[in-house]
XYZ file of C-alpha atoms in Angstrom:
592
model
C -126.371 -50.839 208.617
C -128.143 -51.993 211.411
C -128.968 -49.673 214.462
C -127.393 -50.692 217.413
C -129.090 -53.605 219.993
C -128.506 -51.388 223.326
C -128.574 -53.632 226.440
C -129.845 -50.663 228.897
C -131.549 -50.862 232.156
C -134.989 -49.287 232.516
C -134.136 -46.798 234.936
C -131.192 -44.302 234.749
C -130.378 -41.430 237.138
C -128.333 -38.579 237.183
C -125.817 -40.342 239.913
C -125.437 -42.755 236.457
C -121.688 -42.626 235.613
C -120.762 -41.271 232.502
C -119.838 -44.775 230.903
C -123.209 -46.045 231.757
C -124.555 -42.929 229.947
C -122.217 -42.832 227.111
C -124.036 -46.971 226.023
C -126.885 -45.502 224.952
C -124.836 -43.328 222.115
C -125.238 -43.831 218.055
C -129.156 -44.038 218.736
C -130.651 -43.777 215.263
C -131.904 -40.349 214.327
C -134.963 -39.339 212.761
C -134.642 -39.269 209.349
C -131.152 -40.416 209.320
C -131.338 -43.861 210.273
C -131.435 -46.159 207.233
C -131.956 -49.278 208.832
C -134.242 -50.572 211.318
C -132.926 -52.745 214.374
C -135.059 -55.739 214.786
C -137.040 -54.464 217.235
C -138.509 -51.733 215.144
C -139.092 -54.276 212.564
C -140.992 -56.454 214.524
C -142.850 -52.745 216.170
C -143.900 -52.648 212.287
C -144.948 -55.454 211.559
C -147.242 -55.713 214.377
C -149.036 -52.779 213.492
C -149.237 -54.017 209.606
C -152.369 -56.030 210.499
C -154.001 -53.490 211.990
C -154.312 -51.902 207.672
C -155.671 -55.580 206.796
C -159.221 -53.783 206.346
C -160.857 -50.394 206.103
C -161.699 -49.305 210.108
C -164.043 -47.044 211.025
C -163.266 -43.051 212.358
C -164.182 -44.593 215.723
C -161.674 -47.609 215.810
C -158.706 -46.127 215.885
C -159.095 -44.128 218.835
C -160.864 -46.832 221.186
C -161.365 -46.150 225.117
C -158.831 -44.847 227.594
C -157.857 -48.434 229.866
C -159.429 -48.700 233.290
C -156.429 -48.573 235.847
C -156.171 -47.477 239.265
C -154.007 -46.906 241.725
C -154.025 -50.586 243.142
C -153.292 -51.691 239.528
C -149.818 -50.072 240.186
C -146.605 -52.019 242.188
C -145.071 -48.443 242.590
C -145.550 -44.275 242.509
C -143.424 -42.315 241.255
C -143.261 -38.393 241.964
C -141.453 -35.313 239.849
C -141.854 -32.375 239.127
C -141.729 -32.471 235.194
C -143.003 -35.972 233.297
C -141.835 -35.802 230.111
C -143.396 -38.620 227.399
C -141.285 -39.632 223.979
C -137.544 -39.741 223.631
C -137.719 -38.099 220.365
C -136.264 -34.373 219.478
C -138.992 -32.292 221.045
C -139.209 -34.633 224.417
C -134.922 -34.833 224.707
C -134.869 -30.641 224.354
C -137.493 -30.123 226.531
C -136.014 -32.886 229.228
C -132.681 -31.209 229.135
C -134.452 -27.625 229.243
C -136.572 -28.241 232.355
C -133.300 -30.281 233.796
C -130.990 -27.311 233.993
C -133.928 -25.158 235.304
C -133.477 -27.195 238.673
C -136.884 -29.317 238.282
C -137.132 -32.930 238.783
C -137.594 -33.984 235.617
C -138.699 -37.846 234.693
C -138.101 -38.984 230.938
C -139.692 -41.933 229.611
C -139.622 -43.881 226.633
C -142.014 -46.883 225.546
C -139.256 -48.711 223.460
C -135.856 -49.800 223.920
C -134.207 -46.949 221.411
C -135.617 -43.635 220.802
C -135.990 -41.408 217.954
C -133.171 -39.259 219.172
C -132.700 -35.246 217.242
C -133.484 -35.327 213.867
C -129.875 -35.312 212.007
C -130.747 -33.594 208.348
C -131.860 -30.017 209.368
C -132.715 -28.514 212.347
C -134.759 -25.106 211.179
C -134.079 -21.860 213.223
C -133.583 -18.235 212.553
C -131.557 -15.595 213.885
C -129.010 -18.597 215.183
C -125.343 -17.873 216.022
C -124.273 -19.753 213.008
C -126.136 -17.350 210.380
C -125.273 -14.682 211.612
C -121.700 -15.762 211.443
C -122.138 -16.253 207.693
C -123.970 -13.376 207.229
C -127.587 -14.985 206.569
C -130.656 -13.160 206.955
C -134.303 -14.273 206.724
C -137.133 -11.903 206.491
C -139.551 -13.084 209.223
C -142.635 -11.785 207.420
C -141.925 -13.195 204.233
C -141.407 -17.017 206.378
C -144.595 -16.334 207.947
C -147.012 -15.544 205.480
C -145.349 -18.332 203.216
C -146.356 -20.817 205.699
C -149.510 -18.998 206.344
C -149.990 -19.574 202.171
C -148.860 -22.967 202.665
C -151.802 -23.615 205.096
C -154.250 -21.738 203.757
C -154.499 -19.866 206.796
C -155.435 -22.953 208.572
C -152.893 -22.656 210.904
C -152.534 -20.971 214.089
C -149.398 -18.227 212.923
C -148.910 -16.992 216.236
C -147.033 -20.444 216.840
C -144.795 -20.128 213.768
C -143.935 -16.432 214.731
C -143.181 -18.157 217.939
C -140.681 -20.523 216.754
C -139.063 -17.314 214.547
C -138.805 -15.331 217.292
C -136.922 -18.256 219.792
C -135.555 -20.924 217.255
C -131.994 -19.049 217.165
C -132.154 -19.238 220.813
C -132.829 -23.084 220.776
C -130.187 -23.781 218.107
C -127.648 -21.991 219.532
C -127.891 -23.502 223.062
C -128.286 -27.137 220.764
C -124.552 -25.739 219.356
C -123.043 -25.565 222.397
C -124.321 -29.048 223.878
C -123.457 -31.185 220.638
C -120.960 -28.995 218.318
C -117.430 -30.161 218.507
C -118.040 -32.845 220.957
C -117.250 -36.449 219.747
C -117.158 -35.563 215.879
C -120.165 -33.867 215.949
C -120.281 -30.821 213.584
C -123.452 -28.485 212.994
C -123.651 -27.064 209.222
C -125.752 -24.445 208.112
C -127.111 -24.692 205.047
C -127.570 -21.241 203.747
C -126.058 -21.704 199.859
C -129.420 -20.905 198.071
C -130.272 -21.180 194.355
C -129.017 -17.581 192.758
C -131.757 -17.806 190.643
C -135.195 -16.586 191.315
C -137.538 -19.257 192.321
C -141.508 -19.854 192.270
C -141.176 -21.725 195.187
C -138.972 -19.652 197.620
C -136.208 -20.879 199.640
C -135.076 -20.408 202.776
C -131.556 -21.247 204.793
C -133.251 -22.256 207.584
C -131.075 -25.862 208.008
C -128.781 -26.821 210.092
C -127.943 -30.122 210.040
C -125.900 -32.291 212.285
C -123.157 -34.777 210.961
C -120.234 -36.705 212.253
C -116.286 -35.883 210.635
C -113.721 -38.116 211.540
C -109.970 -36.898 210.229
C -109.582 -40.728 208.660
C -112.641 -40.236 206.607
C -111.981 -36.750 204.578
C -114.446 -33.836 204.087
C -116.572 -36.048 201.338
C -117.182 -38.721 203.574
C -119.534 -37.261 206.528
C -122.541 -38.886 207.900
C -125.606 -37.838 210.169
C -125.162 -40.941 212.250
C -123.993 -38.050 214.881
C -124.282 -39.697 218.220
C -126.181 -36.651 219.660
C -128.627 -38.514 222.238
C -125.111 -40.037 223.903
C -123.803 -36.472 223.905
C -127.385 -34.943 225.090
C -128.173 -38.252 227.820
C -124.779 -37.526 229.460
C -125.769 -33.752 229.727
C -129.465 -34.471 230.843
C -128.283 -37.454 233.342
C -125.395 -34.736 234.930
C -128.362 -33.059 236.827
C -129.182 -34.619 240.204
C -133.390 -34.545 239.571
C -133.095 -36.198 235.671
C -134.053 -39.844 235.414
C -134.664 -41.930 232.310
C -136.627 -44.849 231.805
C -136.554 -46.784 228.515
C -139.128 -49.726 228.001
C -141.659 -47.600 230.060
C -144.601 -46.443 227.742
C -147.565 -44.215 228.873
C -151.086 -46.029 229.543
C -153.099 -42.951 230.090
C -153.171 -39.682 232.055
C -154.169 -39.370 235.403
C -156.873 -35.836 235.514
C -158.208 -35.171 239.161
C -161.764 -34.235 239.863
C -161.715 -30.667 238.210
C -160.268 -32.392 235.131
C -156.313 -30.928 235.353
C -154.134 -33.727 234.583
C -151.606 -34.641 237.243
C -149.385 -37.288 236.630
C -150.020 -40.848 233.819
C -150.243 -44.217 234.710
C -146.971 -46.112 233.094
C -146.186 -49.937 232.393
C -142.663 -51.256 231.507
C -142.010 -53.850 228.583
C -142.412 -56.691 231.635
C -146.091 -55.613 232.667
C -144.637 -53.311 235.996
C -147.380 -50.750 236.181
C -146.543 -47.380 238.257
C -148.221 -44.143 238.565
C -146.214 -40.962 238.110
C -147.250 -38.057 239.601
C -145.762 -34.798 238.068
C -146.466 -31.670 239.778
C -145.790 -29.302 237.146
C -147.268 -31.001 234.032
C -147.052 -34.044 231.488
C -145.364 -32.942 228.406
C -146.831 -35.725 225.632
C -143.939 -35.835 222.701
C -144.172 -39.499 220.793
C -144.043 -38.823 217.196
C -147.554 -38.979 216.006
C -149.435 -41.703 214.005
C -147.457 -42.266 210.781
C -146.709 -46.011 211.840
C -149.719 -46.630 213.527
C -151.763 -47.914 210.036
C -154.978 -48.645 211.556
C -155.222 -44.793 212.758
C -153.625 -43.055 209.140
C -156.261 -44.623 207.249
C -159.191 -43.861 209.123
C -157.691 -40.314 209.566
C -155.767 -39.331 205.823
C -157.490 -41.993 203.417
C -157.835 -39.904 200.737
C -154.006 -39.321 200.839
C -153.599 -42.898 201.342
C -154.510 -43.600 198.044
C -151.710 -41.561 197.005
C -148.865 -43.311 198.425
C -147.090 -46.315 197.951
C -145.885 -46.702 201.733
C -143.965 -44.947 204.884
C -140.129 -43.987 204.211
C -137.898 -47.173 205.273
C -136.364 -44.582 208.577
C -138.882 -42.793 209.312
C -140.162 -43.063 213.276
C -141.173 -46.803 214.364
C -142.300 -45.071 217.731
C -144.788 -43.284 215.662
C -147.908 -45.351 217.079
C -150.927 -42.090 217.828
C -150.784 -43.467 221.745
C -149.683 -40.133 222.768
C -152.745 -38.297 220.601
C -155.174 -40.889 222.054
C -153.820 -40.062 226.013
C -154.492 -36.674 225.512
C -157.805 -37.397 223.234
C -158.979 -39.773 226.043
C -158.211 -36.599 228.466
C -160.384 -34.295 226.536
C -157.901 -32.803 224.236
C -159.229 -31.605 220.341
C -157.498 -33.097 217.111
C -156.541 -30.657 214.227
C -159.890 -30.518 211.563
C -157.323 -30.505 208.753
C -155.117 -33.687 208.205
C -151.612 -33.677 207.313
C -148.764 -35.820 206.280
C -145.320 -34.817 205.506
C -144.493 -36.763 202.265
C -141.441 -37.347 199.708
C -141.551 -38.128 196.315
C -139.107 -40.909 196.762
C -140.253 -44.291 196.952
C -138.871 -46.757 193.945
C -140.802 -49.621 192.750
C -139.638 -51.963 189.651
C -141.264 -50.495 186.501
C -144.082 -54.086 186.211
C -144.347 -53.747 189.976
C -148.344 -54.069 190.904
C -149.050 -51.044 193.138
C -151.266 -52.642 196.281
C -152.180 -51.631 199.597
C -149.911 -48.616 200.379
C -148.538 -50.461 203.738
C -147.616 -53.230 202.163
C -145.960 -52.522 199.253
C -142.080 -53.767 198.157
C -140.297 -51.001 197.647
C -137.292 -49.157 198.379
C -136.190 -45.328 199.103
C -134.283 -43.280 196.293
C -133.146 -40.144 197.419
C -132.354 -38.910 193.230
C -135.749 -39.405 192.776
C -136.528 -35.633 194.276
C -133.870 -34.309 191.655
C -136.062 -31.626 189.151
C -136.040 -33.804 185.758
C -138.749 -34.714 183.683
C -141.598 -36.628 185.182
C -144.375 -38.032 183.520
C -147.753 -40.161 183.954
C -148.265 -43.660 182.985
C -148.862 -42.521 179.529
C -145.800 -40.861 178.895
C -147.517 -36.744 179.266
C -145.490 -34.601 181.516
C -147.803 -34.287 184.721
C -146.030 -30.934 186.526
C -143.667 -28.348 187.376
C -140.946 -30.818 188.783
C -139.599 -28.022 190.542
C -141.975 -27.919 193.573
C -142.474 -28.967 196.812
C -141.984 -32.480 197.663
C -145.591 -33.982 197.904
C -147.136 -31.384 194.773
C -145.974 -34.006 192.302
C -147.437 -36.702 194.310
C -151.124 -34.818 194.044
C -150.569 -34.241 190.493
C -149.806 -38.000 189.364
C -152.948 -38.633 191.710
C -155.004 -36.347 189.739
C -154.239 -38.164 186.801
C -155.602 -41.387 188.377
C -151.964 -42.416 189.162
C -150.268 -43.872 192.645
C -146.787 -43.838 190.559
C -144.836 -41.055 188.293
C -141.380 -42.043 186.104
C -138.986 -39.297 186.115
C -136.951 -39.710 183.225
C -133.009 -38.152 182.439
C -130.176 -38.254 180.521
C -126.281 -38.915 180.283
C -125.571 -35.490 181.422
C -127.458 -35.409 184.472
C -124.308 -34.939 186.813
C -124.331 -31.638 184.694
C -128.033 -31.154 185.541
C -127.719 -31.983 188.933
C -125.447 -29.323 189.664
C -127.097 -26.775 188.177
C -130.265 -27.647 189.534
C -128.838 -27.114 192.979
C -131.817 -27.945 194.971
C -131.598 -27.712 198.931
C -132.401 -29.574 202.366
C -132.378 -33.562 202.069
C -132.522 -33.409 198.399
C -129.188 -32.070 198.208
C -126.782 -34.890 196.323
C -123.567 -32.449 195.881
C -120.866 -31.068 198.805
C -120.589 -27.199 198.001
C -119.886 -24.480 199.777
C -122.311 -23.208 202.635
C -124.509 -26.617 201.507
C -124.614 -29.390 202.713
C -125.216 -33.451 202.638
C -125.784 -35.660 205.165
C -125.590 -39.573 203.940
C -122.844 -42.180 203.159
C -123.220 -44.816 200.618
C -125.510 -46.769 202.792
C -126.439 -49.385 199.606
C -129.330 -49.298 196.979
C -131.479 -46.793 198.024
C -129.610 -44.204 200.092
C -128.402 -40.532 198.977
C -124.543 -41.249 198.281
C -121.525 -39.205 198.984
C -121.774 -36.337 196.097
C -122.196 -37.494 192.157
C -119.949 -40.304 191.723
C -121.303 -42.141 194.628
C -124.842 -41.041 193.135
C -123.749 -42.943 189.891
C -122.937 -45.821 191.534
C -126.174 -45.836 193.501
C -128.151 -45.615 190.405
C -126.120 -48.069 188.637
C -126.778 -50.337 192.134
C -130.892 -49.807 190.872
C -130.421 -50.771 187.426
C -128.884 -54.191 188.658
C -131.966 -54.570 191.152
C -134.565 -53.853 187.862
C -135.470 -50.987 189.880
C -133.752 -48.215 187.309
C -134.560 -48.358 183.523
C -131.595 -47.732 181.084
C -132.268 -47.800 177.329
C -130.468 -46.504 174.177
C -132.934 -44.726 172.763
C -136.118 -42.915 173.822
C -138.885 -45.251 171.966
C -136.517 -48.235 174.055
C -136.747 -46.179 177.343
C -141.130 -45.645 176.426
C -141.437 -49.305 175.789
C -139.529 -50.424 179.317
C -141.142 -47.867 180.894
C -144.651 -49.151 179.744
C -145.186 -45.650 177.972
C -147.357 -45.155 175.038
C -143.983 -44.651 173.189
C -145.711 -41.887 170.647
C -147.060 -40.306 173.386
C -143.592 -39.891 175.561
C -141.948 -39.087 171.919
C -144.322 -36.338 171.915
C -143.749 -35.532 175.303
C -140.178 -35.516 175.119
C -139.390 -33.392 171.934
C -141.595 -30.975 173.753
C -139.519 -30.510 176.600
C -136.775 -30.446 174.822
C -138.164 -27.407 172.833
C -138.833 -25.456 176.114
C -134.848 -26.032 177.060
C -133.798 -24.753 173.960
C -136.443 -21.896 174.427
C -135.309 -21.518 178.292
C -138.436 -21.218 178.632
C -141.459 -23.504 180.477
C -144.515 -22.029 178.610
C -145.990 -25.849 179.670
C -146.150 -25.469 184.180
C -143.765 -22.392 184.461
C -140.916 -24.368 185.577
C -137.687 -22.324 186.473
C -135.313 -21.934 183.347
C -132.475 -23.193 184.895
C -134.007 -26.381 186.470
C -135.192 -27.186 182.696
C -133.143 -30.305 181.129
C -132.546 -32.399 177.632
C -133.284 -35.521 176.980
C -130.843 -36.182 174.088
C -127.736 -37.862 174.980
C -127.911 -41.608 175.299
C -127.968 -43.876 177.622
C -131.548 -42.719 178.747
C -132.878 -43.350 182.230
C -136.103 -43.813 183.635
C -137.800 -45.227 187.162
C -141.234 -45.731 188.478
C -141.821 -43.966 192.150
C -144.035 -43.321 194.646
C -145.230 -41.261 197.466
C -143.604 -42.086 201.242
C -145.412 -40.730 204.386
C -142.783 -39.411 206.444
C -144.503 -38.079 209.976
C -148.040 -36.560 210.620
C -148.229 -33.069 211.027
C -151.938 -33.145 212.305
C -152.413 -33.539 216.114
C -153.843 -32.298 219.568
C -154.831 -28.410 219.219
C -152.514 -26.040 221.341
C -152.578 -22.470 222.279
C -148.962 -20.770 222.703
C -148.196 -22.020 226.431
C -148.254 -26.026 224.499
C -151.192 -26.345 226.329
C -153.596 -28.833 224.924
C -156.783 -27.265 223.792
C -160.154 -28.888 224.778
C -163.395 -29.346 222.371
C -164.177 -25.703 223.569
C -160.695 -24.132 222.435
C -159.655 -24.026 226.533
C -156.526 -25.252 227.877
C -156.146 -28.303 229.867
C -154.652 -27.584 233.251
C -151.466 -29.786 233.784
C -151.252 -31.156 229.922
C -148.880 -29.742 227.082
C -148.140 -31.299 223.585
C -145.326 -30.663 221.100
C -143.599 -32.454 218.679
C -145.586 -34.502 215.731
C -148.160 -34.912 218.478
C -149.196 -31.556 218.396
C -151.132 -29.673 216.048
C -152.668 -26.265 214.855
C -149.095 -25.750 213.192
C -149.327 -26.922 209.318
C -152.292 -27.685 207.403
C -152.753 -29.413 204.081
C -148.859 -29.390 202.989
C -145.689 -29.195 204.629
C -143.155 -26.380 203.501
C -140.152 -28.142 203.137
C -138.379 -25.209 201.473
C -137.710 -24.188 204.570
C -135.163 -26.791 205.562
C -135.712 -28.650 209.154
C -138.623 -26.316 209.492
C -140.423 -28.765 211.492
C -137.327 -29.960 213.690
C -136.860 -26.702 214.137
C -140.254 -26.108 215.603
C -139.992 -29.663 217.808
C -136.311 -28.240 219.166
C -137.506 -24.874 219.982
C -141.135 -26.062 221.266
C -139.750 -28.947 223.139
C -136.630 -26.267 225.132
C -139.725 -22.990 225.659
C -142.217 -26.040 227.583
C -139.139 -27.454 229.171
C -138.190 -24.280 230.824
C -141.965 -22.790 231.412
C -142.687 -25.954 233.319
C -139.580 -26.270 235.600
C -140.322 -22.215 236.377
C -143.358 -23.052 238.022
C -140.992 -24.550 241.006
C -140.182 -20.689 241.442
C -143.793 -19.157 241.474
């Protein structure tokens, strides 16, 4: 499924009519979208080169371009400049929009990244409260804290507790009901206890049509028509696609004031913004050059960047602000899933430019093991802890293995968030059958997507175990070993081994036998420009910069080392609620 070729022009205003608005609907969605459009293909493939060799800390970041005024054909002035079409810039557009501010939107490519579709994290939101959820704020907070190793700023998460129901509920009422468009919480969590807490945190957006039935929903939730119509309905919004940011523009006391802009045809303009320059495009997870000198050591520990994830994601919002005077995070981080499938003799190379494909099942808690055949962790954890483990064992690739009764496994393992792979009650799943490597409608379409990888030589199937070890490349002794093992700690309901959860413990008895080599995917960066709790960028001396403000995957001092994705659309969440508080605290300066 292709996303959609939009023929839009650059500029759009609030006098727009609606049916010019509604064109730029179905925009792919962050984390959604399976497909590139050809011009995100060729946006990544332009910046493949740039991983061709090893650059230097300094590279990456280069020098801010020399432009003036008389470099410009026009000026532009607003109140409220807001950089990145993604889901922290299109919240805090549409926040700062219906404060009464003049409020100027711009996007460097022709499609943005739109509101992330899977989970949107918020607590104290209308709908859990309507199905009775609670979530003990301290708990959250010092379990990110943990997370981060206290390398985090937890004012900021406290900050997104305290306003994310506010920001969810106001998303509700823009997007719920309108066009298809439903919002589901996810709060069904796993009865059991769990060493990894959960939290029901998600609510994610999907699309019902009548003709398609309550197992067939999607997140391809047109949400950016249904939010550009709002934003565009206010006399001071304009949007400009094809219009990417060059640098900032910082007058003589070094407040920044406006940026200096060029369209896709080489039109330069200045834009002066009188309130601020809110910097929201995506960080650096597609800009290769930049993740290596910046996460190498992690590089070594993936096999690529998921399929969907955010083409826009090029650093040039980081660099502006780094150009301005703004201070990165000291700890990097990369949100990552355990989900990339290679074909068992596949050669793992250079991590950008690898074959491989994305398999949601992958995620699912089953038996994974090294290239040896040994179990490597509790396969019950966080997304990117069995990535670190295979890595510690020298590996860039695991093989989780399974049996004919995984549909029975599945269910019970009843994991959460975009792992999910079953429709039950207060749950949730977000995907059609999109082909090969996408999560399926519930377990029959999840058969068929494995059986799918088994044509492709991607999944293994074998009639016995020593078959399975020797397809797999496995020291078959070894994985025999390995295998009556775990078997033993089923029977025993008990992992004396990594101190896995009973109930996520499985057999490996029943015949056919599966097996599949996988990887590590970078989804976004979570590293970025330091902020205090206005979104003000923070300079080399921890002091705000006048007239600049960061959110989104741009903005830092908000995760560190791992990302907690227990807590479903936890960093959505925080771009939504961010991206609405610096909306609204920049159009309120109009009133002071």
């Amino acid at each position: 499924m292709e996303s959609p070729k939009i023929d839009r022009r650059k500029f759009l205003t609030g006098a727009l009519a609606t049916g010019a608005a509604t064109a730029l609907g179905a925009i792919g969605l962050t984390g959604c979208s399976p497909q590139a459009s050809e011009n995100d293909k060729e946006s990544t493939a332009s910046t493949a080169d740039q991983a061709s060799s090893t650059p230097s800390p300094a590279d990456w970041l280069g020098e801010a371009p020399a432009i003036t005024d008389e470099d410009c054909s026009e000026t532009i002035d607003t109140d409220v400049l807001v950089v990145g079409a993604g889901c922290s810039g299109w919240f805090a557009a549409c926040a700062a929009a219906e404060q009464g501010a003049n409020v100027l939107l711009i996007e460097k490519y022709e499609t943005g990244a739109g509101v992330r579709g899977s989970a949107l994290g918020a607590i104290d939101s209308r709908k859990q409260k309507e199905a009775g959820v609670t979530i003990d704020k301290e708990e959250l907070l010092n379990d990110y804290a943990r997370y981060a190793c206290n390398q985090n700023n937890m004012d900021l998460v406290r900050l997104w507790a305290d306003n994310s129901g506010e920001a969810l509920d106001w998303y509700c009422d823009r997007v719920d009901g309108v066009k298809d468009i439903q919002v589901d919480l996810e709060y069904n969590m796993p009865s059991e206890d769990l060493r990894y807490k959960a939290y029901p945190t998600g609510h994610g957006t999907i699309i019902m049509r009548e003709e398609m039935g309550k197992d067939n929903r999607s997140c391809e939730a047109p949400t950016v028509e249904v939010l550009t119509e709002y934003f565009l309905s206010f006399a001071g919004a304009k949007l400009m696609y094809e219009t990417g940011m060059d640098r900032l523009i910082q007058n003589e006391d070094g407040a920044v004031v406006g940026a200096y802009a060029s369209t896709s045809d080489g039109t330069r303009m200045r834009i002066n913004a009188k309130n601020g320059v809110i910097v929201a495009t995506g960080g650096y997870a597609n800009n290769f050059a930049m993740y290596e000198a910046l996460q190498g050591e992690l590089v070594k520990s993936l096999v690529g960047v998921v399929p969907f994830a955010n083409f826009n994601a090029q650093g040039e919002g980081i660099k502006a602000c780094m150009w301005a005077g703004a201070r990165f995070d000291d700890v990097k981080t990369t949100m990552v899933f355990d989900r990339g499938i290679m074909k068992p003799d596949q050669e793992i190379g250079h991590p950008f430019d690898m074959d491989f494909d994305y398999f949601q099942f992958a995620t699912q808690p089953f038996l994974k093991v090294d290239s040896v055949g040994n179990r490597i962790c509790n396969e019950s954890s966080p997304y990117d802890y069995v990535v670190h483990a295979a890595s510690m064992k020298g590996n860039r690739a695991w093989y989780p293995v399974w049996d004919a009764n995984w549909k029975e496994d599945v269910h019970r393992f009843h994991t959460v968030g975009c792992s999910t792979l079953e429709i039950r009650e207060g749950g949730k799943i977000l995907f059609l059958e999109l082909g090969v490597g996408y999560n399926p409608v519930n377990l029959d379409g999840t058969e068929a997507n494995i059986e799918a990888n088994i044509e492709a030589g991607k999944v293994v199937k074998a009639d016995t175990i020593e078959e399975l070890a020797e397809k797999l490349g496995f020291d078959v002794d070894a994985f025999k070993k390995t295998v009556d093992t775990y078997n033993s700690l089923y029977d025993a309901q008990e992992d004396t081994q990594y101190g896995k959860e009973a109930f996520r413990l499985s057999e490996m008895r029943t015949a056919p036998f599966y097996g599949v080599k996988i990887g590590g995917l970078a989804l976004c960066t979570l590293d970025g420009i330091k902020i205090n709790t206005d979104f003000q960028a923070l300079n080399e001396k921890n002091e705000p910069i006048e007239g600049l403000y960061v959110i989104g995957n741009d903005s830092g001092s908000y995760y560190a080392h791992t990302y907690p994705n227990l807590g479903a659309g936890s960093n959505a969440g925080r771009c939504a609620t961010f991206g609405r508080m610096c909306g609204k605290a920049l159009a309120s300066k109009n009133n002071a």
